[in-house]
Amino acid sequence: MARMAAQNRGKNKKALVETYGCQANVNDSQRLMGMLLEMGYTLTSEREEADVILFNTCAVRDGAEQRVFGNLGALKNIAEKRGTLIGVCGCMAQQSAVAQRIRTRYRFVDLVFGTHAQGKFPILLEEALTTKERVCDISENTEIAEGVPTYYGGGAKAFVSIMYGCDNFCSYCIVPYVRGRERSRREEDILAEICALTQSGVKEIMLLGQNVNSYGNDFGEKDAFSRLLRRVSEVEGLERIRFMSSHPKDLSFTLLETMAQYSNIPHQLHLPLQSGSNKVLKDMNRRYSRERYLEIVEYARSLMPDLALTTDIIVGFPTETEEDFLQTCDMLERIRCDSIFSFIYSPRQGTAAAKMENVSTKEEQAERFKRMLELQNTISLDINRSFVGKVQRVLTEGVSKTDAAMLTGRNEANKIVNFPGSEDLKDKFVDVKITRAQTWVLQGELI
Ligand code: SAH
Ligand code: SF4
Ligand code: F3S
């Protein structure tokens, strides 16, 4: 039990973990917080009162990295004034060039460790605190650390990672380089975690993986994800099971049938398309065609006519011409997503696409991005309007951040629903009648 080494280290001390990345990164932060709590620290959200500040970083786009560097710069004063221990971990830190840059340009950073060293965090922290030397661990290690204490946040929803890493090497993407090869957790370990969560009051689980459809491939099993999903659905007391992300190349129709069959799996699917052009999809190394994607959506909707679909789109991939872009718009019109997550292509050093030549200018990319959002906003609003007058089952998350008089929650489709109500409805399911639709939110009233 290496973790025991540092117990009591955090007595009367406070720690802050700031998260910069995706759901997997959020879940990693929850484990880091769990370990800090086990060491005796209390958690804070104030940089000024923290004894330990940890930045859990994301490397997926340049913007994400710049945000981290900007915020890191702002820590220098606090670190010098209060002697705060500063740590940088996660996907950015796993890249040796970044780790090096932090060592030379941000000398007040005491601890740097990558995604692979996460399980060793208590030992690394102990080392940094006792030796007063700067500690760095970006070694590779693909072993799965089970039994790490996790701070889930205390609400009715929880993330559960079912696998780590990625083997797909989409040509634009840094994730396989910073998270290592794909490895799946054992079904029994996942189920044990979920059972414990439901017993502690959790009602909704989001199963996480870069490509959940290839869950279990490393055990040599086919379609193990559909089976896992069925077993999770049968966990007593679990009311909603969601999952992300699905890769169209690996999605099985059995999975769609499972979704249709189990009442606690919402008819909601996040299925990243990335581009609607077969040429660009090929250059992205996505290994499916627009035709295959349409086939999946068509079958899914034949089983679940109320399916809520979301997707990811990259605009301005190096080989994307205006014609290719129009193909993406055409796909968006055909598949009619509830919402999309769209990004302007950002070259990532070391990936295959970073070596490709750009056929479009930055201005063209920005203009396409804007055009696509306008198109999608019309579709999203149109779909949301069809909810007006309908009653939705909403899991309340708490008071709305933008309006203290309103509660906020999510319906089956995972859309944000705001409605007036009292705070004691937090973490409860309620029925809400939708009275007004906006592009990203539904407004309603309790019935
Ligand atoms: N594993 C997930 C996605 C992880 S990254 C999946 O395959 O769906 C989340 C999203 O970021 C991707 O779907 C993609 O749309 C976007 N993304 C990844 N690399 C990018 C890059 N270099 N530039 C712009 N967007 C990128
Ligand atoms: Fe990146 Fe592709 Fe893996 Fe998703 S599936 S994490 S986009 S390489
Ligand atoms: Fe997630 Fe960013 Fe890493 S998207 S996997 S935190 S590079």
Short mmCIF file of C-alpha atoms and ligand atoms in Angstrom, two decimals:
data_model
loop_
_atom_site.label_atom_id
_atom_site.label_comp_id
_atom_site.label_asym_id
_atom_site.label_seq_id
_atom_site.Cartn_x
_atom_site.Cartn_y
_atom_site.Cartn_z
CA MET A 1 0.00 0.00 0.00
CA ALA A 2 2.24 2.74 -1.28
CA ARG A 3 -0.51 5.29 -0.74
CA MET A 4 -0.32 4.82 3.03
CA ALA A 5 3.07 6.51 3.10
CA ALA A 6 1.58 9.96 3.05
CA GLN A 7 -1.37 9.55 5.41
CA ASN A 8 -1.91 12.47 7.77
CA ARG A 9 0.36 14.60 5.63
CA GLY A 10 -2.56 16.89 4.85
CA LYS A 11 -3.87 17.36 8.38
CA ASN A 12 -5.10 20.96 8.80
CA LYS A 13 -4.10 21.67 5.22
CA LYS A 14 -6.08 22.57 2.15
CA ALA A 15 -5.79 21.39 -1.43
CA LEU A 16 -7.21 22.58 -4.74
CA VAL A 17 -7.43 20.57 -7.96
CA GLU A 18 -8.24 22.58 -11.10
CA THR A 19 -9.49 20.57 -14.07
CA TYR A 20 -8.87 21.71 -17.65
CA GLY A 21 -9.94 18.76 -19.78
CA CYS A 22 -12.65 16.31 -20.81
CA GLN A 23 -14.79 13.97 -18.69
CA ALA A 24 -11.90 11.50 -18.40
CA ASN A 25 -9.80 14.35 -17.05
CA VAL A 26 -12.59 15.29 -14.62
CA ASN A 27 -12.72 11.68 -13.44
CA ASP A 28 -8.92 11.70 -12.97
CA SER A 29 -9.25 14.86 -10.86
CA GLN A 30 -11.84 13.06 -8.74
CA ARG A 31 -9.28 10.33 -8.04
CA LEU A 32 -6.61 12.94 -7.23
CA MET A 33 -9.05 14.61 -4.83
CA GLY A 34 -9.89 11.21 -3.34
CA MET A 35 -6.20 10.60 -2.67
CA LEU A 36 -5.80 14.08 -1.17
CA LEU A 37 -8.75 13.48 1.15
CA GLU A 38 -7.23 10.16 2.17
CA MET A 39 -4.02 12.01 3.05
CA GLY A 40 -6.04 14.21 5.38
CA TYR A 41 -6.35 17.35 3.24
CA THR A 42 -9.60 19.27 3.01
CA LEU A 43 -10.64 20.54 -0.42
CA THR A 44 -10.98 24.21 -1.26
CA SER A 45 -11.89 26.18 -4.35
CA GLU A 46 -9.77 29.21 -3.39
CA ARG A 47 -6.22 29.40 -4.71
CA GLU A 48 -5.28 31.89 -1.96
CA GLU A 49 -6.01 29.49 0.87
CA ALA A 50 -4.64 26.29 -0.67
CA ASP A 51 -1.45 24.63 0.56
CA VAL A 52 -1.38 22.41 -2.51
CA ILE A 53 -2.59 23.44 -5.98
CA LEU A 54 -2.75 20.87 -8.73
CA PHE A 55 -3.53 21.68 -12.37
CA ASN A 56 -4.92 18.66 -14.22
CA THR A 57 -4.31 19.61 -17.83
CA CYS A 58 -5.59 18.93 -21.35
CA ALA A 59 -3.54 18.85 -24.57
CA VAL A 60 -6.27 18.28 -27.15
CA ARG A 61 -6.06 21.74 -28.76
CA ASP A 62 -3.66 24.65 -28.54
CA GLY A 63 -6.34 26.75 -26.83
CA ALA A 64 -6.53 24.26 -23.95
CA GLU A 65 -2.76 24.41 -23.47
CA GLN A 66 -2.65 28.20 -23.60
CA ARG A 67 -5.31 28.39 -20.92
CA VAL A 68 -3.15 26.27 -18.64
CA PHE A 69 -0.01 28.32 -19.29
CA GLY A 70 -1.95 31.55 -18.68
CA ASN A 71 -3.36 30.33 -15.39
CA LEU A 72 -0.04 28.86 -14.36
CA GLY A 73 1.66 32.23 -14.83
CA ALA A 74 -0.87 33.71 -12.42
CA LEU A 75 0.18 31.22 -9.71
CA LYS A 76 3.74 32.51 -9.44
CA ASN A 77 2.83 35.23 -6.95
CA ILE A 78 0.77 32.94 -4.75
CA ALA A 79 3.49 30.29 -4.79
CA GLU A 80 6.14 32.80 -3.75
CA LYS A 81 4.02 34.61 -1.18
CA ARG A 82 2.50 31.57 0.53
CA GLY A 83 4.93 28.76 -0.30
CA THR A 84 2.10 26.82 -1.90
CA LEU A 85 3.12 23.52 -3.47
CA ILE A 86 2.27 23.72 -7.17
CA GLY A 87 1.76 20.59 -9.28
CA VAL A 88 0.97 20.13 -12.98
CA CYS A 89 -0.34 16.77 -14.16
CA GLY A 90 -2.50 15.17 -16.85
CA CYS A 91 -2.30 15.08 -20.62
CA MET A 92 -0.07 18.13 -21.18
CA ALA A 93 2.40 17.01 -18.55
CA GLN A 94 2.73 13.59 -20.20
CA GLN A 95 4.45 15.22 -23.20
CA SER A 96 8.18 15.51 -22.54
CA ALA A 97 8.48 18.82 -24.43
CA VAL A 98 5.84 20.38 -22.17
CA ALA A 99 7.32 18.89 -19.00
CA GLN A 100 10.65 20.39 -20.07
CA ARG A 101 9.11 23.79 -20.78
CA ILE A 102 7.51 23.83 -17.34
CA ARG A 103 10.83 22.95 -15.73
CA THR A 104 12.67 25.77 -17.43
CA ARG A 105 10.05 28.53 -17.60
CA TYR A 106 7.88 27.91 -14.57
CA ARG A 107 10.49 27.24 -11.93
CA PHE A 108 7.98 27.61 -9.10
CA VAL A 109 6.25 24.39 -10.19
CA ASP A 110 7.32 21.74 -7.67
CA LEU A 111 5.71 18.65 -9.14
CA VAL A 112 5.07 17.45 -12.70
CA PHE A 113 3.54 14.06 -13.48
CA GLY A 114 1.81 12.53 -16.47
CA THR A 115 -1.38 10.51 -16.83
CA HIS A 116 0.49 7.23 -16.29
CA ALA A 117 1.92 8.25 -12.91
CA GLN A 118 -1.44 9.27 -11.44
CA GLY A 119 -1.65 6.30 -9.07
CA LYS A 120 1.72 7.30 -7.62
CA PHE A 121 0.55 10.83 -6.77
CA PRO A 122 0.75 10.47 -2.95
CA ILE A 123 4.33 9.21 -3.16
CA LEU A 124 5.36 11.94 -5.60
CA LEU A 125 3.72 14.61 -3.45
CA GLU A 126 5.45 13.26 -0.35
CA GLU A 127 8.76 13.34 -2.19
CA ALA A 128 8.26 16.94 -3.33
CA LEU A 129 7.28 18.03 0.19
CA THR A 130 10.09 16.29 2.04
CA THR A 131 13.01 16.79 -0.34
CA LYS A 132 12.02 20.31 -1.44
CA GLU A 133 13.39 19.26 -4.82
CA ARG A 134 11.40 19.55 -7.99
CA VAL A 135 9.86 16.17 -8.80
CA CYS A 136 8.96 14.97 -12.30
CA ASP A 137 7.49 11.62 -13.36
CA ILE A 138 6.33 11.18 -16.94
CA SER A 139 7.30 7.51 -17.23
CA GLU A 140 4.96 5.17 -19.07
CA ASN A 141 2.95 2.64 -17.16
CA THR A 142 -0.16 1.02 -18.57
CA GLU A 143 -1.17 -0.90 -15.47
CA ILE A 144 -4.65 -0.05 -14.22
CA ALA A 145 -4.71 1.17 -10.63
CA GLU A 146 -7.86 -0.24 -9.02
CA GLY A 147 -9.15 0.77 -5.60
CA VAL A 148 -7.98 4.38 -5.79
CA PRO A 149 -10.20 6.44 -3.46
CA THR A 150 -12.41 8.76 -5.51
CA TYR A 151 -14.27 11.93 -4.66
CA TYR A 152 -17.34 11.82 -6.89
CA GLY A 153 -18.64 15.24 -5.94
CA GLY A 154 -21.51 14.10 -3.75
CA GLY A 155 -24.37 14.57 -6.27
CA ALA A 156 -26.74 12.07 -7.85
CA LYS A 157 -24.57 11.71 -10.96
CA ALA A 158 -21.17 10.06 -11.25
CA PHE A 159 -18.57 9.30 -13.91
CA VAL A 160 -17.15 5.79 -14.12
CA SER A 161 -14.18 5.14 -16.44
CA ILE A 162 -14.46 1.70 -18.01
CA MET A 163 -11.23 1.91 -19.99
CA TYR A 164 -8.19 4.10 -20.42
CA GLY A 165 -6.12 5.17 -23.39
CA CYS A 166 -6.85 4.97 -27.09
CA ASP A 167 -5.59 2.88 -30.02
CA ASN A 168 -7.30 4.69 -32.85
CA PHE A 169 -4.74 7.29 -33.85
CA CYS A 170 -7.11 9.62 -35.64
CA SER A 171 -4.56 11.66 -37.56
CA TYR A 172 -5.34 14.98 -35.81
CA CYS A 173 -5.46 13.67 -32.26
CA ILE A 174 -2.92 13.79 -29.42
CA VAL A 175 -4.89 11.57 -27.01
CA PRO A 176 -3.27 8.22 -27.92
CA TYR A 177 0.15 9.80 -27.33
CA VAL A 178 -0.67 11.24 -23.92
CA ARG A 179 -2.92 8.46 -22.60
CA GLY A 180 -1.18 5.41 -24.01
CA ARG A 181 -2.64 2.21 -25.43
CA GLU A 182 -6.22 1.22 -24.84
CA ARG A 183 -6.82 -0.92 -21.78
CA SER A 184 -10.12 -2.02 -20.28
CA ARG A 185 -11.04 -2.43 -16.65
CA ARG A 186 -12.42 -5.78 -15.60
CA GLU A 187 -16.19 -6.02 -15.71
CA GLU A 188 -16.28 -7.09 -12.05
CA ASP A 189 -14.32 -4.04 -10.91
CA ILE A 190 -16.61 -1.71 -12.86
CA LEU A 191 -19.74 -3.34 -11.49
CA ALA A 192 -18.41 -3.24 -7.92
CA GLU A 193 -17.73 0.49 -8.25
CA ILE A 194 -21.20 1.13 -9.67
CA CYS A 195 -22.96 -0.95 -6.99
CA ALA A 196 -21.14 1.00 -4.28
CA LEU A 197 -22.13 4.28 -5.95
CA THR A 198 -25.82 3.38 -6.19
CA GLN A 199 -25.78 2.31 -2.55
CA SER A 200 -24.47 5.75 -1.67
CA GLY A 201 -27.35 7.43 -3.51
CA VAL A 202 -26.07 7.88 -7.06
CA LYS A 203 -28.87 7.61 -9.63
CA GLU A 204 -27.14 8.35 -12.90
CA ILE A 205 -23.85 6.94 -14.19
CA MET A 206 -21.85 8.07 -17.19
CA LEU A 207 -19.59 5.29 -18.44
CA LEU A 208 -16.43 6.81 -19.90
CA GLY A 209 -13.94 5.71 -22.52
CA GLN A 210 -12.33 7.33 -25.57
CA ASN A 211 -14.08 4.63 -27.59
CA VAL A 212 -16.46 2.60 -25.43
CA ASN A 213 -17.35 0.43 -28.42
CA SER A 214 -13.95 -1.22 -28.30
CA TYR A 215 -14.26 -1.99 -24.59
CA GLY A 216 -12.88 -5.46 -23.90
CA ASN A 217 -11.01 -5.77 -27.22
CA ASP A 218 -7.79 -6.09 -25.24
CA PHE A 219 -9.29 -9.17 -23.53
CA GLY A 220 -10.00 -10.55 -27.01
CA GLU A 221 -13.75 -10.24 -26.53
CA LYS A 222 -16.16 -9.05 -29.19
CA ASP A 223 -18.95 -6.62 -28.36
CA ALA A 224 -18.12 -6.76 -24.68
CA PHE A 225 -19.53 -3.25 -24.28
CA SER A 226 -23.11 -4.29 -25.04
CA ARG A 227 -22.80 -7.00 -22.42
CA LEU A 228 -21.28 -4.63 -19.88
CA LEU A 229 -24.07 -2.16 -20.53
CA ARG A 230 -26.71 -4.83 -19.94
CA ARG A 231 -25.08 -5.85 -16.69
CA VAL A 232 -24.85 -2.24 -15.53
CA SER A 233 -28.51 -1.70 -16.44
CA GLU A 234 -29.43 -4.53 -14.13
CA VAL A 235 -27.79 -2.91 -11.11
CA GLU A 236 -30.51 -2.35 -8.53
CA GLY A 237 -31.42 1.30 -8.02
CA LEU A 238 -29.61 2.73 -11.02
CA GLU A 239 -32.04 4.97 -12.91
CA ARG A 240 -29.99 6.30 -15.81
CA ILE A 241 -26.95 4.96 -17.60
CA ARG A 242 -25.21 7.06 -20.22
CA PHE A 243 -21.94 6.44 -22.00
CA MET A 244 -19.41 8.26 -24.17
CA SER A 245 -17.72 8.35 -26.61
CA SER A 246 -18.86 5.92 -29.27
CA HIS A 247 -16.72 5.51 -32.35
CA PRO A 248 -18.84 4.92 -35.48
CA LYS A 249 -16.33 2.38 -36.82
CA ASP A 250 -16.85 0.07 -33.82
CA LEU A 251 -20.48 0.68 -32.89
CA SER A 252 -22.50 -2.54 -33.06
CA PHE A 253 -26.20 -2.73 -33.80
CA THR A 254 -26.53 -4.93 -30.70
CA LEU A 255 -25.59 -1.87 -28.69
CA LEU A 256 -28.48 0.10 -30.22
CA GLU A 257 -30.83 -2.81 -29.52
CA THR A 258 -29.65 -2.89 -25.91
CA MET A 259 -30.35 0.83 -25.58
CA ALA A 260 -33.83 0.34 -26.98
CA GLN A 261 -34.53 -2.60 -24.71
CA TYR A 262 -33.53 -1.28 -21.26
CA SER A 263 -35.68 1.44 -19.76
CA ASN A 264 -32.85 2.92 -17.70
CA ILE A 265 -30.67 3.63 -20.73
CA PRO A 266 -31.81 7.01 -22.10
CA HIS A 267 -32.30 7.24 -25.85
CA GLN A 268 -29.31 9.48 -26.16
CA LEU A 269 -26.16 8.90 -28.19
CA HIS A 270 -22.98 10.91 -28.59
CA LEU A 271 -21.53 9.78 -31.90
CA PRO A 272 -18.64 11.92 -33.15
CA LEU A 273 -18.78 12.43 -36.92
CA GLN A 274 -15.78 14.82 -37.25
CA SER A 275 -16.42 15.42 -40.96
CA GLY A 276 -19.10 14.69 -43.54
CA SER A 277 -16.63 14.22 -46.38
CA ASN A 278 -15.38 10.72 -47.15
CA LYS A 279 -12.07 12.12 -48.35
CA VAL A 280 -11.50 14.02 -45.12
CA LEU A 281 -12.66 11.06 -43.01
CA LYS A 282 -10.05 8.96 -44.77
CA ASP A 283 -7.35 11.58 -44.16
CA MET A 284 -8.44 11.70 -40.52
CA ASN A 285 -8.00 7.92 -40.31
CA ARG A 286 -11.53 7.56 -38.95
CA ARG A 287 -12.22 4.33 -40.86
CA TYR A 288 -15.94 4.80 -41.59
CA SER A 289 -17.81 6.56 -44.37
CA ARG A 290 -20.63 9.08 -44.30
CA GLU A 291 -22.84 6.29 -45.67
CA ARG A 292 -22.02 4.02 -42.72
CA TYR A 293 -22.68 6.86 -40.27
CA LEU A 294 -26.09 7.49 -41.87
CA GLU A 295 -26.87 3.77 -41.69
CA ILE A 296 -26.17 3.74 -37.94
CA VAL A 297 -28.35 6.80 -37.33
CA GLU A 298 -31.14 5.38 -39.46
CA TYR A 299 -31.17 2.07 -37.60
CA ALA A 300 -30.92 3.81 -34.22
CA ARG A 301 -33.93 5.99 -35.03
CA SER A 302 -35.93 3.04 -36.34
CA LEU A 303 -35.53 1.48 -32.87
CA MET A 304 -35.72 4.75 -30.92
CA PRO A 305 -37.66 7.43 -32.81
CA ASP A 306 -37.04 9.86 -29.93
CA LEU A 307 -33.24 9.38 -30.07
CA ALA A 308 -31.27 12.47 -29.06
CA LEU A 309 -28.08 12.62 -31.09
CA THR A 310 -25.00 14.76 -30.42
CA THR A 311 -21.74 14.84 -32.31
CA ASP A 312 -18.26 16.34 -32.56
CA ILE A 313 -17.12 18.19 -35.69
CA ILE A 314 -13.70 19.49 -36.65
CA VAL A 315 -13.71 22.42 -39.07
CA GLY A 316 -10.66 23.27 -41.15
CA PHE A 317 -8.84 19.93 -41.17
CA PRO A 318 -5.73 20.46 -43.38
CA THR A 319 -7.21 18.75 -46.46
CA GLU A 320 -10.74 20.18 -46.05
CA THR A 321 -11.87 22.21 -49.08
CA GLU A 322 -15.05 24.27 -49.35
CA GLU A 323 -16.64 21.29 -51.11
CA ASP A 324 -15.71 18.97 -48.19
CA PHE A 325 -17.07 21.48 -45.72
CA LEU A 326 -20.38 21.63 -47.60
CA GLN A 327 -20.53 17.84 -47.27
CA THR A 328 -20.29 18.26 -43.48
CA CYS A 329 -23.13 20.80 -43.53
CA ASP A 330 -25.14 18.41 -45.67
CA MET A 331 -24.60 15.66 -43.09
CA LEU A 332 -25.68 17.95 -40.26
CA GLU A 333 -28.90 18.64 -42.13
CA ARG A 334 -29.50 14.94 -42.64
CA ILE A 335 -28.68 13.65 -39.16
CA ARG A 336 -30.27 16.54 -37.27
CA CYS A 337 -28.31 16.54 -34.04
CA ASP A 338 -29.76 17.97 -30.85
CA SER A 339 -26.48 19.78 -30.42
CA ILE A 340 -22.90 19.57 -31.65
CA PHE A 341 -19.47 20.20 -30.19
CA SER A 342 -17.48 21.89 -32.91
CA PHE A 343 -13.82 22.80 -32.99
CA ILE A 344 -11.49 24.58 -35.36
CA TYR A 345 -8.67 22.20 -36.25
CA SER A 346 -5.60 22.72 -34.10
CA PRO A 347 -2.33 21.11 -35.24
CA ARG A 348 -0.82 18.86 -32.58
CA GLN A 349 2.89 18.19 -32.72
CA GLY A 350 3.75 14.55 -33.35
CA THR A 351 0.42 13.64 -34.99
CA ALA A 352 0.15 12.63 -38.65
CA ALA A 353 -2.05 15.60 -39.61
CA ALA A 354 0.48 18.10 -38.26
CA LYS A 355 2.66 17.22 -41.26
CA MET A 356 -0.14 17.82 -43.80
CA GLU A 357 -0.34 21.03 -45.74
CA ASN A 358 -3.31 23.34 -45.17
CA VAL A 359 -5.52 23.92 -48.19
CA SER A 360 -7.52 26.67 -46.48
CA THR A 361 -6.60 29.87 -44.68
CA LYS A 362 -7.32 30.72 -41.05
CA GLU A 363 -9.97 33.21 -42.22
CA GLU A 364 -11.70 30.53 -44.27
CA GLN A 365 -11.66 28.17 -41.29
CA ALA A 366 -13.17 30.80 -39.01
CA GLU A 367 -15.82 31.70 -41.56
CA ARG A 368 -16.81 28.04 -42.06
CA PHE A 369 -16.97 27.55 -38.33
CA LYS A 370 -19.39 30.46 -38.02
CA ARG A 371 -21.53 29.26 -40.92
CA MET A 372 -21.77 25.80 -39.41
CA LEU A 373 -22.82 27.10 -36.01
CA GLU A 374 -25.58 29.16 -37.60
CA LEU A 375 -26.86 26.09 -39.41
CA GLN A 376 -26.72 23.95 -36.27
CA ASN A 377 -28.35 26.60 -34.09
CA THR A 378 -31.36 26.60 -36.40
CA ILE A 379 -31.59 22.81 -36.17
CA SER A 380 -31.14 22.76 -32.38
CA LEU A 381 -33.79 25.41 -31.82
CA ASP A 382 -36.15 23.66 -34.17
CA ILE A 383 -35.75 20.35 -32.28
CA ASN A 384 -36.05 22.07 -28.90
CA ARG A 385 -39.30 23.73 -29.98
CA SER A 386 -40.82 20.30 -30.50
CA PHE A 387 -40.48 19.77 -26.71
CA VAL A 388 -42.82 22.66 -25.82
CA GLY A 389 -45.95 21.38 -24.10
CA LYS A 390 -44.36 18.00 -23.32
CA VAL A 391 -43.65 16.69 -19.83
CA GLN A 392 -40.03 15.73 -19.19
CA ARG A 393 -38.50 13.64 -16.42
CA VAL A 394 -35.68 15.77 -15.07
CA LEU A 395 -32.90 14.91 -12.63
CA THR A 396 -32.42 18.15 -10.71
CA GLU A 397 -28.81 19.23 -10.24
CA GLY A 398 -29.34 22.34 -8.13
CA VAL A 399 -29.77 26.08 -8.43
CA SER A 400 -29.06 27.52 -11.89
CA LYS A 401 -25.72 29.36 -12.12
CA THR A 402 -27.23 32.16 -14.15
CA ASP A 403 -30.49 32.66 -12.24
CA ALA A 404 -30.69 31.97 -8.51
CA ALA A 405 -34.49 31.74 -8.67
CA MET A 406 -34.29 28.76 -11.00
CA LEU A 407 -33.39 25.11 -10.61
CA THR A 408 -31.50 23.32 -13.32
CA GLY A 409 -31.37 19.69 -14.37
CA ARG A 410 -31.27 17.34 -17.34
CA ASN A 411 -33.99 15.40 -19.11
CA GLU A 412 -33.62 11.91 -20.62
CA ALA A 413 -32.10 13.45 -23.75
CA ASN A 414 -29.48 15.14 -21.52
CA LYS A 415 -30.80 18.60 -22.40
CA ILE A 416 -30.57 21.34 -19.80
CA VAL A 417 -34.00 22.12 -18.33
CA ASN A 418 -34.51 25.19 -16.10
CA PHE A 419 -37.58 25.64 -13.92
CA PRO A 420 -38.62 27.49 -10.75
CA GLY A 421 -38.55 25.34 -7.62
CA SER A 422 -37.09 24.94 -4.18
CA GLU A 423 -33.56 23.78 -3.51
CA ASP A 424 -34.59 20.63 -1.65
CA LEU A 425 -35.42 19.07 -5.02
CA LYS A 426 -31.68 18.81 -5.71
CA ASP A 427 -30.66 15.28 -6.78
CA LYS A 428 -34.31 14.25 -7.18
CA PHE A 429 -36.27 13.27 -10.27
CA VAL A 430 -39.16 15.64 -11.05
CA ASP A 431 -41.67 16.04 -13.88
CA VAL A 432 -41.37 19.35 -15.71
CA LYS A 433 -43.69 20.68 -18.39
CA ILE A 434 -41.73 22.54 -21.06
CA THR A 435 -43.07 26.04 -21.67
CA ARG A 436 -40.33 27.64 -23.76
CA ALA A 437 -37.48 26.50 -25.98
CA GLN A 438 -34.14 28.18 -26.56
CA THR A 439 -31.18 26.98 -28.63
CA TRP A 440 -29.35 25.33 -25.72
CA VAL A 441 -31.93 25.23 -22.91
CA LEU A 442 -35.51 24.29 -22.26
CA GLN A 443 -37.57 26.31 -19.78
CA GLY A 444 -40.43 24.75 -17.90
CA GLU A 445 -42.55 24.44 -14.78
CA LEU A 446 -43.00 21.68 -12.23
CA ILE A 447 -46.17 19.64 -12.51
N1 SAH B 1 -12.32 9.94 -28.04
C1 SAH B 1 -13.29 10.89 -28.32
C2 SAH B 1 -12.86 12.31 -28.40
C3 SAH B 1 -11.76 12.86 -27.61
S1 SAH B 1 -11.27 14.49 -28.01
C4 SAH B 1 -13.86 10.55 -29.67
O1 SAH B 1 -13.23 9.92 -30.48
O2 SAH B 1 -14.95 10.98 -29.88
C5 SAH B 1 -12.80 15.36 -28.19
C6 SAH B 1 -12.96 16.00 -29.51
O3 SAH B 1 -11.98 16.98 -29.70
C7 SAH B 1 -12.83 15.10 -30.71
O4 SAH B 1 -13.99 14.37 -30.97
C8 SAH B 1 -12.53 16.08 -31.81
O5 SAH B 1 -13.71 16.57 -32.39
C9 SAH B 1 -11.83 17.20 -31.07
N2 SAH B 1 -10.40 17.23 -31.39
C10 SAH B 1 -9.46 16.29 -31.15
N3 SAH B 1 -8.26 16.67 -31.62
C11 SAH B 1 -8.44 17.89 -32.18
C12 SAH B 1 -7.57 18.81 -32.86
N4 SAH B 1 -6.28 18.54 -33.05
N5 SAH B 1 -8.10 19.98 -33.29
C13 SAH B 1 -9.40 20.26 -33.11
N6 SAH B 1 -10.25 19.43 -32.50
C14 SAH B 1 -9.79 18.25 -32.03
FE1 SF4 B 2 -8.60 10.89 -30.43
FE2 SF4 B 2 -9.66 9.36 -32.28
FE3 SF4 B 2 -8.88 8.28 -29.99
FE4 SF4 B 2 -11.01 9.86 -30.05
S1 SF4 B 2 -10.83 7.89 -31.07
S2 SF4 B 2 -9.34 9.94 -28.57
S3 SF4 B 2 -10.47 11.35 -31.58
S4 SF4 B 2 -7.57 9.19 -31.52
FE1 F3S B 3 -9.19 14.61 -22.37
FE2 F3S B 3 -7.77 16.64 -23.16
FE3 F3S B 3 -6.56 14.52 -22.31
S1 F3S B 3 -9.60 15.92 -24.09
S2 F3S B 3 -7.94 12.85 -22.79
S3 F3S B 3 -7.88 15.86 -21.12
S4 F3S B 3 -5.95 15.74 -24.02
#
